[in-house]
Short mmCIF file of C-alpha atoms and ligand atoms in Angstrom, two decimals:
data_model
loop_
_atom_site.label_atom_id
_atom_site.label_comp_id
_atom_site.label_asym_id
_atom_site.label_seq_id
_atom_site.Cartn_x
_atom_site.Cartn_y
_atom_site.Cartn_z
CA UNK L 3 10.79 -12.45 -11.48
CA UNK L 4 9.67 -10.41 -8.49
CA UNK L 5 10.95 -6.87 -8.07
CA UNK L 6 10.78 -3.92 -5.72
CA UNK L 7 9.53 -1.29 -8.18
CA UNK L 8 7.96 1.63 -6.29
CA UNK L 9 8.54 -0.08 -2.94
CA UNK L 10 9.69 1.88 0.11
CA UNK L 11 12.21 -0.16 2.07
CA UNK L 12 13.26 1.07 5.49
CA UNK L 13 16.61 -0.53 6.23
CA UNK L 14 17.59 -0.80 9.90
CA UNK L 15 21.27 -1.35 10.60
CA UNK L 16 22.35 -2.54 14.06
CA UNK L 17 25.79 -3.05 15.58
CA UNK L 18 27.68 -6.00 14.16
CA UNK L 19 30.61 -6.57 11.84
CA UNK L 20 28.18 -7.55 9.05
CA UNK L 21 27.09 -3.88 8.98
CA UNK L 22 29.74 -3.37 6.28
CA UNK L 23 27.52 -5.45 3.98
CA UNK L 24 24.60 -3.04 4.51
CA UNK L 25 26.17 -0.61 2.06
CA UNK L 26 26.03 -3.25 -0.68
CA UNK L 27 22.51 -4.19 0.42
CA UNK L 28 21.29 -0.62 -0.20
CA UNK L 29 22.54 -0.96 -3.78
CA UNK L 30 21.01 -4.40 -4.36
CA UNK L 31 17.61 -3.18 -3.09
CA UNK L 32 17.85 -0.17 -5.39
CA UNK L 33 18.78 -2.42 -8.32
CA UNK L 34 15.36 -4.04 -7.88
CA UNK L 35 13.66 -0.64 -7.99
CA UNK L 36 13.26 0.16 -4.27
CA UNK L 37 13.54 3.56 -2.59
CA UNK L 38 15.67 3.00 0.50
CA UNK L 39 15.86 4.97 3.74
CA UNK L 40 18.31 3.92 6.41
CA UNK L 41 18.02 3.93 10.21
CA UNK L 42 21.14 3.17 12.25
CA UNK L 43 21.50 2.33 15.92
CA UNK L 44 24.39 3.98 17.83
CA UNK L 45 26.27 0.64 17.83
CA UNK L 46 25.93 0.35 14.03
CA UNK L 47 27.71 3.69 13.65
CA UNK L 48 30.80 2.12 15.28
CA UNK L 49 31.07 -0.19 12.28
CA UNK L 50 30.01 1.96 9.31
CA UNK L 51 29.39 5.69 8.99
CA UNK L 52 25.99 7.26 8.35
CA UNK L 53 27.67 9.27 5.57
CA UNK L 54 28.38 6.10 3.57
CA UNK L 55 24.76 4.95 3.78
CA UNK L 56 23.46 8.46 3.12
CA UNK L 57 25.54 8.73 -0.05
CA UNK L 58 24.37 5.33 -1.29
CA UNK L 59 20.70 5.64 -0.38
CA UNK L 60 20.44 9.27 -1.53
CA UNK L 61 18.50 10.08 1.64
CA UNK L 62 19.48 11.42 5.06
CA UNK L 63 20.24 8.60 7.51
CA UNK L 64 18.12 8.55 10.66
CA UNK L 65 20.03 7.90 13.85
CA UNK L 66 18.22 9.24 16.91
CA UNK L 67 14.70 9.32 18.23
CA UNK L 68 14.95 12.65 20.00
CA UNK L 69 16.39 14.88 17.26
CA UNK L 70 14.09 17.89 16.68
CA UNK L 71 15.74 18.65 13.33
CA UNK L 72 15.24 15.13 11.97
CA UNK L 73 11.68 15.12 13.26
CA UNK L 74 11.02 18.29 11.28
CA UNK L 75 12.09 16.49 8.10
CA UNK L 76 10.51 13.05 8.30
CA UNK L 77 9.40 12.30 11.86
CA UNK L 78 9.55 8.78 13.25
CA UNK L 79 5.83 8.11 12.83
CA UNK L 80 5.92 9.38 9.25
CA UNK L 81 8.92 7.16 8.61
CA UNK L 82 7.04 4.18 10.06
CA UNK L 83 4.14 4.91 7.70
CA UNK L 84 6.41 5.54 4.72
CA UNK L 85 7.77 1.99 4.88
CA UNK L 86 6.26 -0.78 2.78
CA UNK L 87 8.66 -3.15 4.52
CA UNK L 88 11.13 -2.78 7.37
CA UNK L 89 14.28 -4.87 6.94
CA UNK L 90 16.83 -4.99 9.76
CA UNK L 91 20.18 -6.20 8.42
CA UNK L 92 22.26 -7.01 10.31
CA UNK L 93 19.99 -7.71 13.28
CA UNK L 94 22.14 -8.20 16.39
CA UNK L 95 21.24 -10.46 19.33
CA UNK L 96 20.78 -7.36 21.47
CA UNK L 97 18.42 -5.75 18.96
CA UNK L 98 16.29 -8.89 18.70
CA UNK L 99 16.11 -9.13 22.50
CA UNK L 100 14.88 -5.55 22.74
CA UNK L 101 12.37 -6.14 19.93
CA UNK L 102 11.07 -9.30 21.63
CA UNK L 103 10.57 -7.31 24.83
CA UNK L 104 8.61 -4.62 22.95
CA UNK L 105 11.06 -1.90 23.97
CA UNK L 106 11.06 1.46 22.22
CA UNK L 107 14.32 2.79 23.62
CA UNK L 108 15.86 3.91 20.35
CA UNK L 109 14.64 5.01 16.94
CA UNK L 110 14.74 1.58 15.30
CA UNK L 111 12.79 -0.30 18.00
CA UNK L 112 10.27 2.55 18.09
CA UNK L 113 9.78 2.26 14.32
CA UNK L 114 9.25 -1.48 14.66
CA UNK L 115 6.51 -0.82 17.21
CA UNK L 116 4.89 1.95 15.17
CA UNK L 117 4.89 0.49 11.67
CA UNK L 118 2.05 -1.47 10.09
CA UNK L 119 4.50 -2.76 7.45
CA UNK L 120 5.91 -6.29 7.57
CA UNK L 121 9.19 -6.63 9.50
CA UNK L 122 12.04 -8.88 8.31
CA UNK L 123 15.26 -9.56 10.20
CA UNK L 124 18.60 -10.77 8.89
CA UNK L 125 20.33 -11.98 12.06
CA UNK L 126 24.11 -11.76 12.30
CA UNK L 127 26.05 -12.85 15.36
CA UNK L 128 28.57 -15.28 16.75
CA UNK L 129 27.35 -18.90 16.62
CA UNK L 130 27.45 -19.19 20.43
CA UNK L 131 25.20 -16.14 20.79
CA UNK L 132 22.88 -17.60 18.13
CA UNK L 133 22.59 -20.91 19.98
CA UNK L 134 22.05 -19.34 23.40
CA UNK L 135 18.63 -20.23 24.88
CA UNK L 136 17.85 -16.51 25.38
CA UNK L 137 18.35 -15.74 21.67
CA UNK L 138 16.40 -18.84 20.61
CA UNK L 139 13.49 -17.90 22.87
CA UNK L 140 13.49 -14.35 21.49
CA UNK L 141 13.39 -15.76 17.95
CA UNK L 142 10.35 -17.86 18.81
CA UNK L 143 8.59 -14.80 20.21
CA UNK L 144 9.41 -12.70 17.17
CA UNK L 145 8.28 -15.44 14.76
CA UNK L 146 5.00 -15.86 16.65
CA UNK L 147 4.33 -12.15 16.07
CA UNK L 148 4.63 -12.59 12.30
CA UNK L 149 8.18 -11.26 11.97
CA UNK L 150 10.12 -12.99 9.17
CA UNK L 151 13.70 -14.17 9.56
CA UNK L 152 16.10 -14.21 6.60
CA UNK L 153 18.84 -16.69 7.48
CA UNK L 154 21.30 -16.71 9.11
CA UNK L 155 23.70 -18.80 7.04
CA UNK L 156 26.26 -21.11 8.56
CA UNK L 157 29.97 -20.92 7.87
CA UNK L 158 33.21 -19.22 8.88
CA UNK L 159 32.67 -16.24 11.16
CA UNK L 160 34.66 -13.02 11.64
CA UNK L 161 35.69 -14.20 15.12
CA UNK L 162 37.16 -17.46 13.77
CA UNK L 163 34.25 -19.71 14.85
CA UNK L 164 32.36 -21.84 12.37
CA UNK L 165 28.58 -22.24 12.63
CA UNK L 166 25.23 -20.48 12.14
CA UNK L 167 25.11 -16.70 12.55
CA UNK L 168 26.49 -15.32 9.27
CA UNK L 169 24.31 -12.70 7.67
CA UNK L 170 22.98 -13.71 4.23
CA UNK L 171 24.65 -12.02 1.27
CA UNK L 172 23.14 -8.68 0.10
CA UNK L 173 21.89 -10.14 -3.20
CA UNK L 174 20.05 -12.95 -1.40
CA UNK L 175 18.54 -10.48 1.07
CA UNK L 176 17.29 -8.24 -1.75
CA UNK L 177 15.67 -11.26 -3.48
CA UNK L 178 14.02 -12.44 -0.26
CA UNK L 179 12.75 -8.90 0.36
CA UNK L 180 11.20 -8.80 -3.13
CA UNK L 181 9.56 -12.20 -2.54
CA UNK L 182 7.71 -10.78 0.48
CA UNK L 183 5.56 -8.78 -1.91
CA UNK L 184 4.34 -11.77 -3.93
CA UNK L 185 1.87 -13.64 -1.74
CA UNK L 186 0.05 -15.88 -4.24
CA UNK L 187 -3.19 -15.16 -2.32
CA UNK L 188 -5.07 -14.44 -5.56
CA UNK L 189 -3.27 -16.94 -7.78
CA UNK L 190 -5.43 -17.86 -10.79
CA UNK L 191 -8.10 -15.24 -9.99
CA UNK L 192 -9.34 -12.56 -12.37
CA UNK L 193 -9.67 -9.18 -10.69
CA UNK L 194 -11.28 -6.10 -12.27
CA UNK L 195 -10.73 -2.71 -10.65
CA UNK L 196 -12.23 0.66 -11.53
CA UNK L 197 -10.10 3.64 -10.51
CA UNK L 198 -9.69 7.40 -10.78
CA UNK L 199 -12.28 10.03 -11.61
CA UNK L 200 -14.60 10.12 -14.57
CA UNK L 201 -14.76 13.12 -16.86
CA UNK L 202 -18.16 14.17 -18.19
CA UNK L 203 -17.89 16.53 -21.17
CA UNK L 204 -19.95 19.72 -21.35
CA UNK L 205 -18.59 20.89 -24.70
CA UNK L 206 -15.40 20.16 -26.69
CA UNK L 207 -13.21 22.01 -24.11
CA UNK L 208 -14.97 21.69 -20.73
CA UNK L 209 -15.95 18.86 -18.43
CA UNK L 210 -17.26 17.96 -14.97
CA UNK L 211 -14.91 15.86 -12.85
CA UNK L 212 -13.53 15.51 -9.30
CA UNK L 213 -10.25 15.41 -7.38
CA UNK L 214 -9.80 11.64 -7.25
CA UNK L 215 -6.11 10.81 -7.85
CA UNK L 216 -6.67 7.09 -8.50
CA UNK L 217 -3.90 6.23 -6.01
CA UNK L 218 -5.97 3.76 -3.96
CA UNK L 219 -7.24 1.83 -6.99
CA UNK L 220 -3.77 1.70 -8.58
CA UNK L 221 -2.27 0.49 -5.27
CA UNK L 222 -4.90 -2.27 -5.14
CA UNK L 223 -4.10 -3.20 -8.74
CA UNK L 224 -0.39 -3.45 -7.86
CA UNK L 225 -1.11 -5.55 -4.74
CA UNK L 226 -3.48 -7.82 -6.70
CA UNK L 227 -0.79 -8.42 -9.37
CA UNK L 228 1.69 -9.24 -6.62
CA UNK L 229 -0.85 -11.65 -5.12
CA UNK L 230 -0.85 -13.55 -8.42
CA UNK L 231 -4.13 -12.29 -9.96
CA UNK L 232 -4.84 -11.44 -13.59
CA UNK L 233 -5.74 -7.79 -13.21
CA UNK L 234 -7.72 -5.43 -15.42
CA UNK L 235 -7.57 -1.80 -14.34
CA UNK L 236 -10.35 0.31 -15.83
CA UNK L 237 -9.11 3.82 -15.27
CA UNK L 238 -10.44 7.32 -15.65
CA UNK L 239 -7.89 10.07 -16.40
CA UNK L 240 -5.02 9.99 -13.86
CA UNK L 241 -1.32 10.85 -13.85
CA UNK L 242 -0.30 7.43 -12.59
CA UNK L 243 1.59 4.70 -14.43
CA UNK L 244 -0.23 1.36 -14.50
CA UNK L 245 1.49 -1.41 -12.56
CA UNK L 246 3.54 -3.85 -14.65
CA UNK L 247 1.67 -7.00 -15.68
CA UNK L 248 -1.75 -5.43 -15.44
CA UNK L 249 -4.14 -4.76 -18.34
CA UNK L 250 -5.17 -1.13 -18.30
CA UNK L 251 -8.24 0.14 -20.12
CA UNK L 252 -8.45 3.94 -20.29
CA UNK L 253 -11.88 5.52 -20.20
CA UNK L 254 -13.22 9.02 -19.69
CA UNK L 255 -16.93 8.97 -18.91
CA UNK L 256 -19.04 6.90 -16.51
CA UNK L 257 -20.84 5.33 -19.47
CA UNK L 258 -17.52 4.23 -20.98
CA UNK L 259 -16.45 2.87 -17.58
CA UNK L 260 -19.68 0.88 -17.32
CA UNK L 261 -19.30 -0.56 -20.83
CA UNK L 262 -15.67 -1.55 -20.13
CA UNK L 263 -16.67 -3.11 -16.77
CA UNK L 264 -19.46 -5.20 -18.30
CA UNK L 265 -17.15 -6.35 -21.09
CA UNK L 266 -14.71 -7.64 -18.44
CA UNK L 267 -17.22 -9.63 -16.33
CA UNK L 268 -16.63 -12.95 -18.09
CA UNK L 269 -14.59 -15.08 -15.66
CA UNK L 270 -14.20 -12.25 -13.17
CA UNK L 271 -13.87 -13.45 -9.54
CA UNK L 272 -13.44 -10.14 -7.77
CA UNK L 273 -14.71 -6.70 -8.81
CA UNK L 274 -13.43 -3.67 -6.92
CA UNK L 275 -15.07 -0.31 -7.58
CA UNK L 276 -12.64 2.32 -6.35
CA UNK L 277 -13.44 4.90 -9.04
CA UNK L 278 -14.96 8.22 -8.05
CA UNK L 279 -17.66 8.15 -10.69
CA UNK L 280 -19.42 11.43 -11.42
CA UNK L 281 -23.01 11.05 -10.23
CA UNK L 282 -24.34 13.25 -13.05
CA UNK L 283 -23.40 14.21 -16.59
CA UNK L 284 -24.58 17.08 -18.77
CA UNK L 285 -27.87 16.19 -20.46
CA UNK L 286 -26.54 17.48 -23.76
CA UNK L 287 -23.03 17.57 -25.13
CA UNK L 288 -22.62 20.84 -27.01
CA UNK L 289 -21.03 20.28 -30.41
CA UNK L 290 -19.22 23.65 -30.24
CA UNK L 291 -17.63 25.59 -27.37
CA UNK L 292 -20.43 27.26 -25.39
CA UNK L 293 -20.13 31.05 -25.56
CA UNK L 294 -20.28 33.28 -22.45
CA UNK L 295 -23.16 35.32 -23.86
CA UNK L 296 -24.53 38.38 -22.07
CA UNK L 297 -26.38 36.68 -19.20
CA UNK L 298 -24.80 36.58 -15.68
CA UNK L 299 -26.06 33.08 -15.04
CA UNK L 300 -25.99 29.84 -16.91
CA UNK L 301 -28.00 26.69 -16.34
CA UNK L 302 -26.65 23.28 -17.09
CA UNK L 303 -29.08 20.40 -17.09
CA UNK L 304 -27.62 17.20 -15.64
CA UNK L 305 -28.83 13.62 -15.86
CA UNK L 306 -27.92 10.77 -13.56
CA UNK L 307 -25.09 8.45 -14.53
CA UNK L 308 -25.52 4.68 -14.32
CA UNK L 309 -24.29 3.15 -11.06
CA UNK L 310 -21.48 0.90 -12.25
CA UNK L 311 -20.89 -1.19 -9.15
CA UNK L 312 -24.55 -1.90 -8.51
CA UNK L 313 -25.08 -2.83 -12.18
CA UNK L 314 -22.21 -5.31 -11.82
CA UNK L 315 -23.51 -6.62 -8.49
CA UNK L 316 -26.96 -7.40 -9.92
CA UNK L 317 -25.69 -8.77 -13.24
CA UNK L 318 -26.23 -12.37 -14.37
CA UNK L 319 -22.43 -12.71 -14.53
CA UNK L 320 -21.96 -11.28 -11.03
CA UNK L 321 -18.44 -11.94 -9.75
CA UNK L 322 -18.28 -13.92 -6.47
CA UNK L 323 -17.07 -10.86 -4.59
CA UNK L 324 -18.07 -7.27 -5.35
CA UNK L 325 -16.43 -4.52 -3.33
CA UNK L 326 -17.32 -0.84 -3.21
CA UNK L 327 -15.90 2.23 -1.54
CA UNK L 328 -17.73 4.83 0.50
CA UNK L 329 -16.13 8.25 0.84
CA UNK L 330 -18.08 10.08 3.49
CA UNK L 331 -17.69 13.17 5.64
CA UNK L 332 -19.96 12.07 8.51
CA UNK L 333 -21.66 8.95 9.89
CA UNK L 334 -19.17 6.99 7.81
CA UNK L 335 -20.08 3.45 8.90
CA UNK L 336 -23.85 3.98 8.83
CA UNK L 337 -23.75 5.31 5.24
CA UNK L 338 -21.38 2.52 4.24
CA UNK L 339 -23.74 -0.14 5.60
CA UNK L 340 -26.60 1.48 3.72
CA UNK L 341 -24.53 1.38 0.51
CA UNK L 342 -23.67 -2.28 1.10
CA UNK L 343 -27.35 -3.21 1.17
CA UNK L 344 -28.62 -0.84 -1.48
CA UNK L 345 -25.96 -1.80 -4.03
CA UNK L 346 -25.93 -5.52 -3.14
CA UNK L 347 -22.20 -5.53 -2.29
CA UNK L 348 -20.17 -8.02 -0.26
CA UNK L 349 -17.87 -5.46 1.30
CA UNK L 350 -17.70 -1.68 1.53
CA UNK L 351 -14.45 0.09 2.32
CA UNK L 352 -15.41 3.27 4.10
CA UNK L 353 -13.20 6.28 4.58
CA UNK L 354 -13.65 9.68 6.12
CA UNK L 355 -12.81 12.25 3.43
CA UNK L 356 -13.31 15.18 5.80
CA UNK L 357 -9.76 14.48 7.09
CA UNK L 358 -7.02 16.21 5.07
CA UNK L 359 -4.29 13.70 6.01
CA UNK L 360 -5.98 10.66 4.45
CA UNK L 361 -8.16 9.76 1.49
CA UNK L 362 -8.54 11.41 -1.90
CA UNK L 363 -5.16 12.90 -2.92
CA UNK L 364 -3.11 11.69 0.01
CA UNK L 365 -0.55 8.83 0.04
CA UNK L 366 -2.09 7.46 3.23
CA UNK L 367 -5.50 6.12 4.08
CA UNK L 368 -7.36 4.75 7.10
CA UNK L 369 -10.55 2.80 6.49
CA UNK L 370 -13.30 0.79 8.09
CA UNK L 371 -14.33 -2.42 6.36
CA UNK L 372 -18.05 -3.09 6.49
CA UNK L 373 -19.44 -6.55 5.75
CA UNK L 374 -23.03 -7.68 6.24
CA UNK L 375 -22.26 -9.27 9.59
CA UNK L 376 -19.21 -7.39 10.90
CA UNK L 377 -16.90 -4.40 10.74
CA UNK L 378 -13.17 -3.88 11.13
CA UNK L 379 -11.10 -0.70 11.23
CA UNK L 380 -7.64 -0.46 9.69
CA UNK L 381 -5.60 2.41 11.16
CA UNK L 382 -3.72 4.93 9.01
CA UNK L 383 -1.00 3.47 6.78
CA UNK L 384 0.38 3.99 3.28
CA UNK L 385 -2.04 3.19 0.46
CA UNK L 386 0.42 0.53 -0.76
CA UNK L 387 0.41 -1.21 2.61
CA UNK L 388 -3.33 -0.80 2.97
CA UNK L 389 -3.83 -2.35 -0.47
CA UNK L 390 -1.90 -5.45 0.58
CA UNK L 391 -3.90 -5.70 3.79
CA UNK L 392 -7.12 -5.33 1.79
CA UNK L 393 -6.13 -8.23 -0.51
CA UNK L 394 -5.98 -10.44 2.57
CA UNK L 395 -9.50 -9.35 3.56
CA UNK L 396 -10.85 -9.86 0.02
CA UNK L 397 -9.79 -13.48 0.17
CA UNK L 398 -11.82 -13.87 3.39
CA UNK L 399 -14.98 -12.28 1.87
CA UNK L 400 -17.92 -12.90 1.97
O1 LIG D 2 -23.02 6.11 -4.20
P1 LIG D 2 -21.59 6.43 -4.02
O2 LIG D 2 -20.98 7.20 -5.16
O3 LIG D 2 -21.26 7.06 -2.71
O4 LIG D 2 -20.91 4.98 -3.97
C1 LIG D 2 -19.55 4.81 -4.03
C2 LIG D 2 -19.23 3.44 -4.59
O5 LIG D 2 -20.02 3.18 -5.73
C3 LIG D 2 -17.80 3.38 -5.07
O6 LIG D 2 -17.38 2.04 -4.95
C4 LIG D 2 -17.92 3.80 -6.52
O7 LIG D 2 -16.85 3.32 -7.30
C5 LIG D 2 -19.23 3.18 -6.91
N1 LIG D 2 -19.98 3.91 -7.93
C6 LIG D 2 -20.16 3.38 -9.19
N2 LIG D 2 -20.88 4.05 -10.12
C7 LIG D 2 -21.45 5.24 -9.83
C8 LIG D 2 -21.30 5.80 -8.56
C9 LIG D 2 -20.55 5.11 -7.64
O8 LIG D 2 -19.62 2.30 -9.47
N3 LIG D 2 -22.15 5.87 -10.75
#
């Protein structure tokens, strides 16, 4: 059973009598585990009040594009990035026409233009409006841009007509929304992911580590599960819960991470090294807590850790696709290409960690994918969305 655990659903409500069902839809999405934020067009507010949807969603409802106060909270671009999926229900004929034209003349159309998340529409209108050639042409255009349509159903309409144009019921819409996250792209594949930092002990109370949060690797694990893979997540210490349906192996040191990785190679199709492995570890592990002593300096001898991803990439049981990450502060693509060759990888995901708004501890990331024969940049988006986009690229690698 698919669910919306940890998913951010941006619900757009446009002007139509079916807007009364949007209140129930917020609840049904939440029942499946989603966090919901609501955006209403002015026409929608003629049918249902923002207060109702605010109370149900537990978040302020966004209504205008040019509201300085709202922009200070969560601005429209942030909102567009926050979304894992944008669902417009009900979607009126007028809204779909504006979307097909690429207009950004209110908050909701602007969000549709700005977001990298998938967009789904639940049309609701009179059957005559649905059948009109203008609406049908707009639908074609929207479909050709990858926008998904949920319904409409046929039946009795509020105006007394009978025919297509009824919005699907909230429960059906919530189920269809959840299904969008299970692609089947990695069905039957075994995926092994390293994530988080490693922790290299100095003595029983101290260690060397780094600021990696593990968010990117965990997001990839979640997306791989949703794509139908059997996923093993080999994780250094993080504060994150493992995705449901994924096997998590907890490790601390680079050597433990290597041992766990090698033990998982049997039958592995795709290996993704997202862990921030400590390059060095203390040469000796002190059995007792090291005392300050009287000297003002202290020398710690370090030895190099094994390179996990390159060991995997040159192993007799090498998975078909081995992917590494490159966190750089300058010359990002050049260093990534060097890593690709040196470590014998199929793909390197490069990101610029000198930027505070993306990477390491952030919820967002922007990356450049570097293959042997090509490159592609993916603009800033949530790590969850990026992870789903990466899955698509993994299936087209090498
Ligand atoms: O060499 P560098 O640390 O920049 O390479 C980063 C990539 O190599 C990441 O994919 C990281 O997970 C992997 N790596 C590894 N083992 C190491 C060091 C890095 O698997 N000891």
